[in-house]
Coordinates of C-alpha atoms and ligand atoms in Angstrom, one line a residue:
Chain A
M1 CA 8.3 22.0 -17.2
P2 CA 12.4 23.3 -17.4
P3 CA 13.2 25.1 -13.5
E4 CA 14.9 27.5 -15.1
A5 CA 11.9 29.0 -17.1
M6 CA 9.8 29.3 -13.8
P7 CA 12.2 31.1 -11.2
V8 CA 11.4 31.0 -7.7
E9 CA 11.1 34.4 -6.7
A10 CA 7.7 34.3 -4.2
T11 CA 8.5 35.8 -0.9
P12 CA 7.2 32.9 1.2
L13 CA 5.4 35.6 3.6
E14 CA 3.5 36.8 0.8
A15 CA 2.2 33.2 0.1
T16 CA 1.5 32.4 3.7
S17 CA -1.3 33.5 5.7
A18 CA -0.1 32.1 8.7
V19 CA 1.1 34.6 11.9
L20 CA 4.5 34.0 12.6
P21 CA 5.9 34.8 16.2
A22 CA 6.1 38.1 17.1
E23 CA 9.9 37.4 19.0
S24 CA 12.9 35.7 17.2
R25 CA 14.7 34.4 20.1
P26 CA 15.4 30.4 20.6
G27 CA 12.7 28.2 21.9
V28 CA 9.6 31.1 21.4
S29 CA 6.4 29.8 21.5
K30 CA 4.4 30.0 18.0
P31 CA 0.7 30.5 17.0
N32 CA 0.0 27.0 16.0
P33 CA 2.7 24.1 17.1
I34 CA 2.4 20.9 15.1
L35 CA 5.5 19.3 16.7
T36 CA 7.1 20.3 19.8
A37 CA 10.2 19.2 21.4
R38 CA 10.5 19.5 25.5
G39 CA 14.3 19.2 27.4
L40 CA 15.0 17.0 24.1
V41 CA 18.3 15.1 24.6
R42 CA 20.1 12.6 22.5
S43 CA 23.3 11.2 24.5
F44 CA 25.9 9.3 23.2
G45 CA 28.1 8.4 26.5
A46 CA 29.0 12.0 27.8
F47 CA 28.5 13.5 24.2
K48 CA 24.8 15.5 23.8
A49 CA 23.9 15.3 20.1
V50 CA 20.8 17.1 20.7
D51 CA 20.0 19.3 23.6
I52 CA 17.0 21.3 22.8
Q53 CA 15.2 23.1 25.7
N54 CA 12.0 23.8 24.1
L55 CA 11.2 23.9 20.2
E56 CA 7.9 24.7 18.0
I57 CA 7.6 23.9 14.5
Q58 CA 4.6 25.9 13.4
Q59 CA 1.8 24.5 11.5
G60 CA 1.2 25.3 7.8
V61 CA 4.7 27.2 7.2
I62 CA 8.0 25.8 6.1
T63 CA 10.6 26.1 8.6
A64 CA 14.3 25.7 7.7
L65 CA 16.4 23.7 10.0
I66 CA 20.1 25.1 9.5
G67 CA 23.4 24.5 11.3
P68 CA 26.8 23.4 10.7
N69 CA 27.8 19.7 10.1
G70 CA 27.0 17.4 13.5
A71 CA 25.0 20.0 14.9
G72 CA 22.6 17.4 15.3
K73 CA 20.0 18.3 12.6
T74 CA 19.7 14.5 11.5
T75 CA 19.7 13.4 15.0
F76 CA 16.7 15.9 15.8
F77 CA 14.6 13.9 13.1
N78 CA 15.5 10.7 14.3
L79 CA 14.2 11.8 17.6
A80 CA 11.3 13.5 16.7
T81 CA 10.4 10.5 14.0
G82 CA 10.8 7.8 16.4
F83 CA 14.0 6.3 14.5
D84 CA 16.2 7.4 17.5
D85 CA 16.1 6.5 21.2
T86 CA 15.5 9.7 23.1
S87 CA 17.8 10.2 26.3
E88 CA 15.4 12.9 28.1
G89 CA 12.6 14.9 27.3
S90 CA 9.7 14.5 25.1
C91 CA 8.3 15.5 21.7
W92 CA 4.1 16.1 20.9
F93 CA 2.8 15.8 17.6
Q94 CA -0.1 17.7 17.1
D95 CA -0.8 17.8 21.3
Q96 CA 0.0 13.9 21.5
R97 CA 3.0 12.9 23.0
I98 CA 5.2 10.6 20.3
T99 CA 8.1 10.2 22.4
G100 CA 8.4 6.0 22.6
L101 CA 5.9 5.6 19.8
H102 CA 7.3 3.1 17.4
N103 CA 8.6 5.3 14.5
Y104 CA 5.6 3.5 12.2
Q105 CA 3.3 4.6 14.0
I106 CA 4.1 8.4 14.3
A107 CA 4.4 8.1 10.7
R108 CA 0.9 6.6 10.5
L109 CA -0.2 9.7 12.9
G110 CA 0.9 11.9 9.6
A111 CA 4.7 13.2 10.0
V112 CA 6.6 11.3 7.6
R113 CA 10.4 12.1 7.1
T114 CA 12.7 11.5 4.2
F115 CA 16.6 10.4 4.9
Q116 CA 19.5 12.3 3.9
N117 CA 21.1 9.8 1.9
T118 CA 18.2 9.1 -1.0
R119 CA 16.6 5.5 -0.7
A120 CA 14.9 4.3 -3.6
L121 CA 13.3 0.8 -3.2
T122 CA 15.2 -0.4 -6.3
R123 CA 13.8 -3.7 -7.0
L124 CA 10.4 -2.2 -7.2
T125 CA 8.7 0.0 -10.0
V126 CA 8.2 3.4 -9.7
M127 CA 4.8 3.1 -9.6
E128 CA 5.3 0.6 -6.7
N129 CA 7.0 2.8 -4.9
M130 CA 4.4 5.0 -4.9
L131 CA 1.2 2.4 -4.1
F132 CA 3.5 0.9 -1.5
A133 CA 3.6 4.2 0.5
S134 CA -0.4 4.7 0.6
Q135 CA -1.8 4.3 4.0
Q136 CA -5.3 3.5 1.9
Q137 CA -4.2 0.1 0.4
F138 CA -7.3 -2.1 1.1
G139 CA -4.8 -5.1 0.3
E140 CA -2.1 -4.4 2.2
R141 CA -4.0 -6.6 4.9
L142 CA -3.2 -10.1 4.9
H143 CA -6.9 -11.5 5.2
R144 CA -8.0 -9.4 2.3
V145 CA -5.3 -10.7 -0.3
Y146 CA -7.7 -13.3 -1.5
G147 CA -11.0 -11.1 -1.7
A148 CA -11.8 -9.0 -4.9
K149 CA -12.3 -5.9 -3.7
W150 CA -8.7 -4.7 -3.1
R151 CA -8.2 -4.3 -6.7
R152 CA -11.2 -2.2 -7.2
K153 CA -10.2 -0.1 -4.1
E154 CA -6.7 0.1 -5.8
Q155 CA -7.7 2.0 -8.7
K156 CA -7.9 5.0 -6.8
E157 CA -4.8 5.0 -5.7
K158 CA -3.4 4.2 -8.7
E159 CA -4.9 7.5 -9.7
R160 CA -3.3 9.5 -7.2
A161 CA -0.2 7.8 -7.7
R162 CA -0.3 8.8 -11.3
E163 CA -1.0 12.5 -10.6
L164 CA 1.6 12.8 -8.2
L165 CA 4.0 11.5 -10.5
D166 CA 2.8 13.6 -13.1
R167 CA 3.7 16.4 -10.9
F168 CA 7.3 15.6 -10.5
A169 CA 7.8 14.5 -14.0
L170 CA 8.2 10.8 -13.4
T171 CA 5.2 9.5 -15.3
H172 CA 7.2 8.5 -18.4
M173 CA 9.3 5.8 -15.8
A174 CA 6.4 4.7 -13.8
D175 CA 6.8 0.8 -15.2
E176 CA 10.6 0.9 -14.9
F177 CA 12.4 -0.5 -11.9
A178 CA 13.2 2.2 -9.4
G179 CA 17.0 1.3 -9.4
T180 CA 17.4 2.4 -13.0
L181 CA 16.4 6.1 -11.8
S182 CA 19.1 9.1 -12.0
G183 CA 19.7 10.6 -8.8
G184 CA 18.2 13.4 -9.3
Q185 CA 14.6 11.5 -10.5
R186 CA 15.3 9.3 -6.8
K187 CA 14.9 12.2 -5.0
L188 CA 11.7 13.3 -6.5
L189 CA 10.5 9.8 -6.4
E190 CA 11.2 10.0 -2.6
M191 CA 9.6 13.2 -2.3
A192 CA 6.7 11.8 -4.1
R193 CA 6.5 8.8 -2.3
A194 CA 6.3 10.8 0.9
L195 CA 3.4 12.8 -0.5
M196 CA 1.7 9.4 -1.3
A197 CA 1.3 8.6 2.4
E198 CA -0.6 12.2 2.6
P199 CA 1.3 13.5 5.5
T200 CA 0.0 16.6 7.7
M201 CA 3.9 17.0 8.1
V202 CA 6.7 16.1 6.2
L203 CA 10.5 16.3 7.3
L204 CA 12.6 16.6 4.7
D205 CA 16.8 15.4 5.5
E206 CA 18.8 17.8 2.9
P207 CA 16.6 17.3 -0.2
L208 CA 18.7 19.6 -1.8
A209 CA 22.0 17.6 -1.3
G210 CA 24.1 16.5 -4.1
V211 CA 21.4 18.0 -6.9
N212 CA 22.5 20.3 -10.1
P213 CA 21.0 23.9 -9.3
A214 CA 18.1 23.3 -12.2
L215 CA 16.9 20.4 -10.1
G216 CA 17.1 22.2 -7.0
E217 CA 15.0 25.1 -8.2
T218 CA 12.5 22.3 -8.9
I219 CA 12.8 20.9 -5.5
L220 CA 12.7 24.5 -3.4
E221 CA 8.9 24.5 -6.2
H222 CA 7.4 21.1 -4.8
I223 CA 8.4 22.3 -1.3
L224 CA 6.4 25.7 -1.7
A225 CA 3.7 23.5 -3.5
L226 CA 3.2 21.4 -0.4
K227 CA 2.9 24.5 1.7
A228 CA 0.2 25.6 -0.9
G229 CA -1.6 22.4 -0.4
G230 CA -1.8 22.8 3.4
T231 CA 1.2 20.1 4.4
T232 CA 3.7 21.5 7.2
V233 CA 7.3 21.1 6.1
L234 CA 10.6 21.2 8.1
F235 CA 13.5 20.8 5.9
I236 CA 17.0 20.6 6.8
E237 CA 19.2 22.7 4.7
H238 CA 22.6 24.2 4.6
D239 CA 22.6 26.8 1.8
M240 CA 21.3 29.9 2.7
S241 CA 20.2 31.2 -0.6
A242 CA 18.3 28.0 -1.1
V243 CA 16.7 28.7 2.6
R244 CA 15.8 32.1 1.8
K245 CA 13.9 31.2 -1.1
V246 CA 11.2 28.9 0.6
S247 CA 11.4 29.6 4.4
D248 CA 9.1 31.3 6.3
W249 CA 10.7 30.7 9.1
V250 CA 14.7 29.6 10.1
I251 CA 16.1 27.7 13.3
C252 CA 19.9 27.2 13.7
L253 CA 20.9 24.7 15.4
A254 CA 24.6 24.2 16.6
E255 CA 26.1 21.3 18.9
G256 CA 23.1 20.1 19.6
R257 CA 21.4 23.4 20.7
V258 CA 18.9 25.8 19.2
I259 CA 21.2 28.7 19.0
A260 CA 18.7 31.4 16.4
E261 CA 15.6 31.3 15.5
G262 CA 13.5 33.9 13.1
T263 CA 13.0 34.6 9.8
H264 CA 15.9 34.1 7.1
G265 CA 16.5 37.9 7.4
E266 CA 17.1 38.0 11.0
V267 CA 19.0 34.4 11.5
G268 CA 21.3 35.2 8.6
Q269 CA 22.8 38.3 10.4
N270 CA 22.8 36.3 13.7
Q271 CA 26.5 36.7 15.0
L272 CA 25.9 33.5 16.7
V273 CA 24.9 31.8 13.4
L274 CA 27.8 33.1 11.8
D275 CA 30.2 32.1 14.7
A276 CA 28.9 28.6 14.9
Y277 CA 29.1 28.3 10.9
L278 CA 32.7 29.6 10.8
G279 CA 33.7 27.7 14.2
S280 CA 32.6 24.0 12.6
T281 CA 35.4 22.4 11.9
R282 CA 34.9 21.4 8.4
G283 CA 34.1 25.0 7.8
G284 CA 32.2 27.0 5.2
M285 CA 28.3 26.5 4.7
S286 CA 28.3 23.5 3.0
D287 CA 27.8 19.5 3.6
D288 CA 28.7 16.7 2.1
E289 CA 27.8 13.4 3.8
Chain B
M1 CA 27.3 -46.7 -20.0
D2 CA 23.4 -46.9 -19.5
W3 CA 23.3 -43.0 -20.7
I4 CA 19.3 -43.5 -21.2
G5 CA 18.9 -45.3 -18.2
I6 CA 20.6 -42.8 -15.9
T7 CA 18.6 -40.0 -17.9
V8 CA 15.2 -41.8 -17.2
A9 CA 16.0 -42.4 -13.5
A10 CA 16.9 -39.2 -13.2
L11 CA 13.6 -37.9 -14.9
R12 CA 11.6 -40.2 -12.6
A13 CA 13.6 -38.4 -9.3
S14 CA 12.5 -34.9 -10.5
V15 CA 8.7 -35.4 -10.3
G16 CA 8.7 -38.1 -7.7
P17 CA 7.6 -37.4 -3.9
V18 CA 10.7 -35.8 -2.6
A19 CA 11.1 -33.6 -5.3
V20 CA 7.4 -32.1 -4.8
A21 CA 8.4 -31.7 -1.1
Y22 CA 11.4 -29.6 -2.2
A23 CA 9.1 -27.3 -4.5
L24 CA 6.7 -26.9 -1.6
A25 CA 9.4 -26.2 1.1
G26 CA 10.8 -24.1 -1.7
L27 CA 7.6 -22.0 -2.2
G28 CA 7.9 -21.2 1.5
L29 CA 11.6 -20.4 1.7
N30 CA 11.0 -18.2 -1.4
L31 CA 8.6 -16.2 0.2
Q32 CA 10.4 -15.5 3.3
F33 CA 14.1 -15.1 1.6
G34 CA 13.2 -14.0 -2.1
Y35 CA 10.1 -11.9 -1.0
A36 CA 10.7 -10.5 2.4
G37 CA 14.5 -10.8 2.4
L38 CA 15.1 -12.9 5.7
W39 CA 17.8 -15.3 5.8
N40 CA 15.7 -18.2 7.3
Y41 CA 18.5 -20.8 7.1
G42 CA 16.6 -22.9 9.7
H43 CA 13.7 -24.0 7.5
V44 CA 14.2 -27.5 8.1
V45 CA 12.9 -26.6 11.4
A46 CA 9.6 -25.9 9.7
V47 CA 9.4 -29.5 7.8
A48 CA 10.1 -31.0 10.6
A49 CA 7.6 -29.2 12.9
G50 CA 5.4 -30.5 9.9
A51 CA 6.7 -34.2 10.0
Y52 CA 6.6 -35.1 13.6
G53 CA 3.6 -32.8 14.2
A54 CA 1.7 -34.8 11.9
A55 CA 3.3 -37.9 12.6
I56 CA 2.9 -37.8 16.4
P57 CA -0.8 -37.4 16.5
L58 CA -1.5 -39.8 13.9
E59 CA 0.8 -42.7 15.5
A60 CA -1.3 -41.8 18.6
G61 CA -4.6 -42.7 16.5
A62 CA -5.7 -39.4 15.3
T63 CA -7.7 -39.1 12.2
L64 CA -5.7 -37.9 8.9
M65 CA -7.2 -34.6 8.8
V66 CA -6.4 -33.7 12.7
G67 CA -2.9 -35.2 12.0
V68 CA -2.5 -32.6 8.9
L69 CA -3.5 -29.9 11.3
C70 CA -1.5 -30.7 13.9
G71 CA 1.9 -30.8 11.7
V72 CA 0.8 -27.6 10.5
A73 CA -0.1 -26.0 13.4
A74 CA 3.1 -27.6 15.1
A75 CA 5.2 -25.2 12.4
L76 CA 3.2 -22.0 13.0
V77 CA 3.8 -22.5 16.8
V78 CA 7.7 -23.1 16.3
S79 CA 7.7 -20.4 13.7
L80 CA 5.6 -18.1 15.8
F81 CA 8.4 -18.6 18.4
L82 CA 11.3 -18.1 16.5
G83 CA 10.0 -15.3 14.7
V84 CA 9.0 -13.3 17.6
A85 CA 12.7 -14.0 19.1
A86 CA 14.7 -13.5 16.2
L87 CA 12.6 -11.1 13.6
R88 CA 13.7 -8.2 16.0
L89 CA 16.9 -9.1 15.8
R90 CA 19.4 -7.1 13.0
L91 CA 19.0 -9.7 10.0
D92 CA 22.3 -11.4 9.9
Y93 CA 21.9 -12.4 13.5
L94 CA 18.5 -13.9 12.1
A95 CA 20.9 -16.2 9.9
I96 CA 23.2 -17.2 13.0
A97 CA 19.6 -17.7 14.8
T98 CA 17.8 -19.9 12.8
I99 CA 20.9 -21.9 12.1
A100 CA 21.1 -22.3 15.7
F101 CA 17.6 -23.2 16.0
G102 CA 17.4 -25.5 13.5
E103 CA 20.1 -27.7 15.0
I104 CA 18.4 -27.2 18.6
F105 CA 15.3 -28.7 17.4
R106 CA 17.0 -31.7 15.7
Q107 CA 19.1 -32.1 18.8
V108 CA 15.6 -32.3 21.0
V109 CA 13.3 -34.3 18.7
R110 CA 16.5 -37.2 18.8
S111 CA 17.2 -36.7 22.3
N112 CA 16.5 -39.7 24.7
W113 CA 14.3 -37.9 27.2
A114 CA 12.1 -37.1 24.3
E115 CA 12.3 -40.5 23.0
P116 CA 8.7 -41.3 24.0
V117 CA 7.1 -38.7 22.4
T118 CA 9.2 -38.1 19.2
G119 CA 11.0 -41.8 19.1
G120 CA 14.5 -40.5 19.4
V121 CA 16.9 -41.5 17.3
F122 CA 14.6 -43.9 15.9
G123 CA 11.9 -41.8 14.6
I124 CA 8.6 -42.9 14.0
Q125 CA 7.4 -45.3 11.5
Q126 CA 3.9 -46.5 10.5
F127 CA 1.3 -44.0 11.1
A128 CA 0.4 -43.0 7.4
R129 CA -1.9 -46.0 6.9
D130 CA -5.1 -43.4 7.0
F131 CA -3.5 -41.6 4.0
F132 CA -2.6 -44.6 2.0
D133 CA -6.5 -46.1 2.7
L134 CA -7.5 -42.9 0.9
N135 CA -5.6 -44.3 -2.0
P136 CA -8.0 -44.7 -5.0
I137 CA -5.2 -46.2 -7.4
S138 CA -4.8 -50.2 -7.0
E139 CA -1.7 -51.7 -6.0
G140 CA 1.1 -52.3 -9.2
R141 CA 3.3 -49.9 -11.1
Y142 CA 2.0 -47.3 -13.4
G143 CA 4.4 -45.7 -16.4
W144 CA 6.7 -46.3 -19.3
G145 CA 9.4 -48.7 -18.8
D146 CA 11.6 -47.7 -16.1
F147 CA 9.7 -44.1 -16.0
S148 CA 7.4 -45.5 -13.5
F149 CA 6.3 -45.3 -10.2
D150 CA 4.3 -47.8 -7.8
H151 CA 1.0 -46.9 -6.4
R152 CA 2.2 -45.5 -3.2
S153 CA 4.8 -42.9 -4.9
L154 CA 1.7 -42.5 -7.4
W155 CA -0.7 -41.3 -4.7
L156 CA 1.7 -38.9 -2.9
M157 CA 2.7 -37.8 -6.2
I158 CA -1.1 -36.7 -7.0
V159 CA -1.6 -35.4 -3.8
G160 CA 1.9 -33.3 -3.6
W161 CA 1.6 -32.2 -6.9
T162 CA -2.0 -30.8 -6.6
L163 CA -0.8 -29.2 -3.2
I164 CA 2.0 -27.4 -5.4
V165 CA -0.8 -26.1 -7.8
I166 CA -2.7 -24.8 -5.1
G167 CA 0.4 -23.5 -3.3
V168 CA 1.4 -21.4 -6.3
L169 CA -1.8 -20.1 -7.2
A170 CA -2.0 -18.6 -3.2
M171 CA 1.4 -17.7 -3.7
Y172 CA 1.0 -15.7 -7.0
M173 CA -2.2 -13.7 -5.4
L174 CA 0.1 -13.1 -2.2
V175 CA 2.9 -11.7 -3.7
H176 CA 0.8 -9.7 -6.2
S177 CA -1.5 -8.1 -4.0
P178 CA -0.7 -4.7 -1.9
W179 CA 0.5 -6.8 1.0
G180 CA 3.0 -8.7 -1.4
R181 CA 4.2 -5.3 -2.2
T182 CA 4.7 -4.1 1.2
V183 CA 7.0 -7.3 1.9
R184 CA 9.0 -6.7 -1.1
A185 CA 9.6 -2.9 0.1
I186 CA 10.5 -3.8 3.1
R187 CA 12.9 -6.4 1.9
E188 CA 14.3 -3.3 -0.4
D189 CA 14.4 -1.0 2.9
E190 CA 12.9 -1.2 6.2
Q191 CA 13.8 2.1 7.2
V192 CA 11.9 3.8 4.4
A193 CA 8.6 1.4 5.1
R194 CA 8.9 2.2 8.5
S195 CA 9.1 5.9 7.6
L196 CA 5.9 5.4 5.5
G197 CA 4.2 3.9 8.3
K198 CA 4.9 -0.3 8.0
N199 CA 4.9 -2.4 10.5
V200 CA 8.4 -4.2 9.2
F201 CA 8.1 -6.5 12.4
F202 CA 4.5 -7.9 12.0
V203 CA 4.7 -8.2 8.0
R204 CA 8.1 -9.9 8.5
L205 CA 6.4 -12.3 11.3
Q206 CA 3.7 -12.9 8.9
S207 CA 5.6 -13.9 6.0
F208 CA 7.9 -16.2 8.0
M209 CA 4.7 -17.8 9.4
I210 CA 3.4 -18.5 6.0
G211 CA 6.7 -19.5 4.5
S212 CA 6.6 -22.1 7.5
V213 CA 3.2 -23.4 6.4
F214 CA 4.6 -24.4 3.4
G215 CA 7.5 -26.0 5.0
A216 CA 5.3 -28.3 7.1
F217 CA 3.1 -29.2 4.0
A218 CA 6.8 -30.5 2.6
G219 CA 7.2 -32.2 6.1
V220 CA 3.8 -34.2 6.1
L221 CA 4.1 -35.3 2.3
L222 CA 7.7 -36.2 3.4
A223 CA 6.6 -37.9 6.5
F224 CA 3.9 -40.2 4.7
A225 CA 6.7 -40.8 1.9
N226 CA 9.6 -42.0 4.1
N227 CA 8.5 -42.0 7.8
V228 CA 10.3 -40.0 10.0
N229 CA 13.6 -39.6 11.2
P230 CA 15.7 -37.2 13.0
D231 CA 18.8 -37.3 11.3
F232 CA 16.8 -36.5 8.1
Y233 CA 16.2 -32.7 9.4
S234 CA 19.6 -31.8 9.4
L235 CA 20.9 -28.3 8.7
I236 CA 22.0 -29.2 5.0
L237 CA 18.5 -29.7 4.0
T238 CA 17.9 -26.4 4.1
F239 CA 20.8 -25.5 1.9
W240 CA 19.5 -28.1 -0.5
V241 CA 16.3 -26.1 -0.8
Y242 CA 17.9 -23.2 -0.7
T243 CA 20.3 -24.9 -3.8
A244 CA 16.8 -25.6 -5.5
L245 CA 15.7 -22.2 -5.5
L246 CA 18.6 -20.8 -6.7
I247 CA 18.6 -23.0 -9.7
G248 CA 14.7 -22.0 -10.5
G249 CA 15.5 -18.4 -10.0
I250 CA 14.8 -16.7 -6.4
G251 CA 11.9 -14.2 -6.2
R252 CA 9.6 -15.7 -8.7
V253 CA 6.5 -17.4 -8.2
L254 CA 7.8 -20.7 -10.2
G255 CA 11.2 -20.3 -9.3
P256 CA 11.3 -23.0 -6.4
V257 CA 8.7 -25.7 -8.4
V258 CA 11.2 -25.6 -11.6
G259 CA 14.5 -25.6 -9.2
A260 CA 13.1 -28.8 -7.5
V261 CA 12.9 -30.3 -10.6
V262 CA 16.0 -29.7 -12.1
F263 CA 17.8 -29.8 -8.8
W264 CA 16.5 -33.6 -8.3
F265 CA 17.1 -34.5 -11.8
L266 CA 20.8 -33.4 -11.5
F267 CA 21.0 -35.0 -7.7
Q268 CA 20.2 -38.0 -9.6
W269 CA 21.7 -38.1 -12.7
F270 CA 25.0 -37.5 -11.3
D271 CA 24.3 -40.5 -8.8
G272 CA 23.8 -42.9 -11.7
F273 CA 26.6 -41.4 -13.8
M274 CA 29.0 -41.6 -10.6
Q275 CA 27.8 -45.2 -9.9
S276 CA 28.0 -46.5 -13.5
S277 CA 31.4 -44.5 -14.4
I278 CA 33.2 -46.1 -11.2
A279 CA 31.4 -49.5 -11.8
E280 CA 33.1 -49.4 -15.2
G281 CA 36.5 -48.6 -14.2
W282 CA 36.6 -44.8 -15.5
Y283 CA 38.9 -44.0 -12.5
G284 CA 41.1 -47.1 -11.7
N285 CA 41.4 -47.7 -8.4
L286 CA 41.1 -43.8 -7.6
L287 CA 37.4 -43.8 -6.9
Q288 CA 35.1 -46.8 -5.1
T289 CA 31.3 -47.2 -5.5
T290 CA 31.0 -45.6 -2.0
D291 CA 32.2 -42.5 -3.4
A292 CA 29.6 -41.8 -5.7
G293 CA 27.9 -40.3 -2.6
P294 CA 29.9 -37.5 -1.9
F295 CA 31.0 -36.9 -5.3
R296 CA 27.4 -36.1 -6.7
F297 CA 27.3 -34.0 -3.7
M298 CA 30.6 -31.7 -5.0
L299 CA 28.8 -31.5 -8.3
L300 CA 25.8 -30.1 -7.1
G301 CA 27.9 -27.5 -4.7
L302 CA 29.6 -26.5 -8.2
I303 CA 26.8 -26.2 -9.8
L304 CA 25.8 -23.8 -6.4
V305 CA 28.7 -21.5 -6.7
L306 CA 28.8 -21.4 -10.4
L307 CA 25.2 -20.2 -10.6
V308 CA 25.8 -17.5 -7.7
V309 CA 29.0 -16.3 -9.8
L310 CA 27.2 -16.8 -13.2
R311 CA 23.8 -16.5 -13.2
P312 CA 22.4 -15.2 -9.7
Q313 CA 19.3 -14.8 -11.2
G314 CA 18.8 -18.8 -11.5
F315 CA 18.4 -20.3 -15.0
F316 CA 15.4 -18.8 -15.8
G317 CA 15.9 -15.5 -13.9
D318 CA 16.1 -12.1 -15.5
K319 CA 19.1 -10.8 -15.5
D320 CA 18.5 -7.1 -15.2
E321 CA 16.6 -7.2 -11.6
A322 CA 18.8 -9.4 -10.2
L323 CA 21.5 -7.2 -11.3
L324 CA 20.0 -3.8 -10.2
D325 CA 22.0 -2.2 -7.0
A326 CA 20.2 -2.9 -4.2
S327 CA 21.4 0.3 -2.5
Ligands
ADP401 N1 24.6 6.4 16.5 C1 25.5 7.4 16.6 N2 26.8 7.2 17.6 C2 27.5 8.1 18.1 N3 27.6 9.7 17.8 C3 26.5 9.8 16.9 C4 25.8 8.6 16.6 N4 24.7 9.5 15.6 C5 25.3 10.8 15.5 N5 26.3 11.0 16.3 C6 27.0 12.1 16.4 O1 25.9 13.2 16.6 C7 26.3 14.7 16.2 C8 25.1 15.1 15.2 O2 25.1 14.6 14.3 P1 24.0 14.5 12.7 O3 22.5 14.9 13.6 O4 24.0 13.5 12.3 O5 24.5 15.8 12.5 P2 23.7 16.5 11.2 O6 22.6 16.2 10.5 O7 23.7 18.2 11.8 O8 25.2 17.0 10.1 C9 27.4 14.4 15.1 O9 29.0 14.8 15.9 C10 27.7 12.5 15.3 O10 29.2 12.6 15.1
MG402 MG1 22.6 15.3 8.7

């Protein structure tokens, strides 16, 4: 499916039935929050990389997290998914306090993140990358390894993995080592693999970074498809045009704080946001980390 | 020079009881290092725990079954302790922790105050009677010409190679299961594994302890073959098992078995060659017969270096996989 043939035109608000918040101010409460942060601080010495009073991520919609380089976006992801230690405050996922839980426990609750730098498990095949991500592997428990049952159960998982690989145009690579994939294919595999875990929410750290425009469009389509399938998406992105195409809601972070929230139209015209981008030391609205 | 004699002696060593023990220890180390990516430089601890764990109760009069189980249990306890302490560290610290622990363990068992239990520097002898009483082979030497074994060695080899067959099958099923897939995935990238809900510490601890069980069986077998002597279980043993593993191919189920056989063939062959060539005066006054020992180690070291440089996948490995960018 050549991405150029299917330009993403959907205005997200038409595609979603979710009711967005009436107000657009930082920290505004939302109808159906899935992820909540209160007084969340991560300090490195005297420097606060994240300092969020109040933030709610709404269930069932696509939220973009924008902000200049070093704004604390990745650090916020790390705090929310247990990959970094919170200095103050807490996060809740579906009404459960997750601050203090291990990262793998948070993932098991249904919040699965990806990383800014693509991470393929290179010496596993593409299919193994997929199967390993599943949470339903009967034979993943040591005491069941020598039973016969897991082989039967694994067939179902393989079926699911094949469907996903098909969706991400990776079927022909299923039996190759993931290390042989191109950079773009690795990005796709990473998304497909996250979906294999059947998350209720995915947190994608710069899914569009370093991919060519055609693949970028494809990835945006996949993000829209995720929402259609009922998965909540929070993704980090700089490029406002990409954000505009898919996001229902935009949150802008600068120097660790939420400085603006709203639809992409509102945030795109917010003077604080424009200043933050212009004032950021590295300038511009792009990021090459 | 008796080339045939040297080669036959090398062949004999390559399938003998010590090679068998190396293969068993290598199976465990391969799970830890090859599949789980754990830098365990203290594998000798599991081997020694197996040897002492079995020898101490056997010497005190326990039955053979109890002795062997105690050896395995000792390795499990020691690896649980070391694993809980060290597997939370970054993996490069794990390497240092295991080296240190290996040396501490040896110093403790050979210390004066442990002597009443471990025999101190003298070790433990004459505890394997029950094992050899089970030997169905009547006294004598068996084989063809120089390629022959006495009834004791043969009994050790029968038991040992049976253990290897069982061990290889068990390992094959283990690493080809979903559990094994998760173990390998964690080796590739532990953060990805965590992001997908895997309890990295727990799975590593499992592989570490299972690897130690294989080490324990190697230790029990070595104890039956050679008695128990603390200085046999020095750090270098771990490195020889690594060398064998590298020869056979890391991350392949049969790698450690092939590696142990080839390693002991080369080791014995170099030994015979150096002994004979020195005795025949090839090097004039440069080398004495006492130099043969150090020289075979140098030759093995050279092989290790050449392997790492030229064939990181081992003699029999698949080069593509070894060269895949691990990042
Ligand atoms: N481990 C760390 N130690 C010290 N400073 C850090 C660490 N991680 C992140 N930071 C700092 O926190 C700030 C936010 O970083 P990050 O969250 O990666 O930004 P973003 O993803 O928005 O580009 C940066 O100034 C960065 O230098
Ligand atoms: Mg970042």
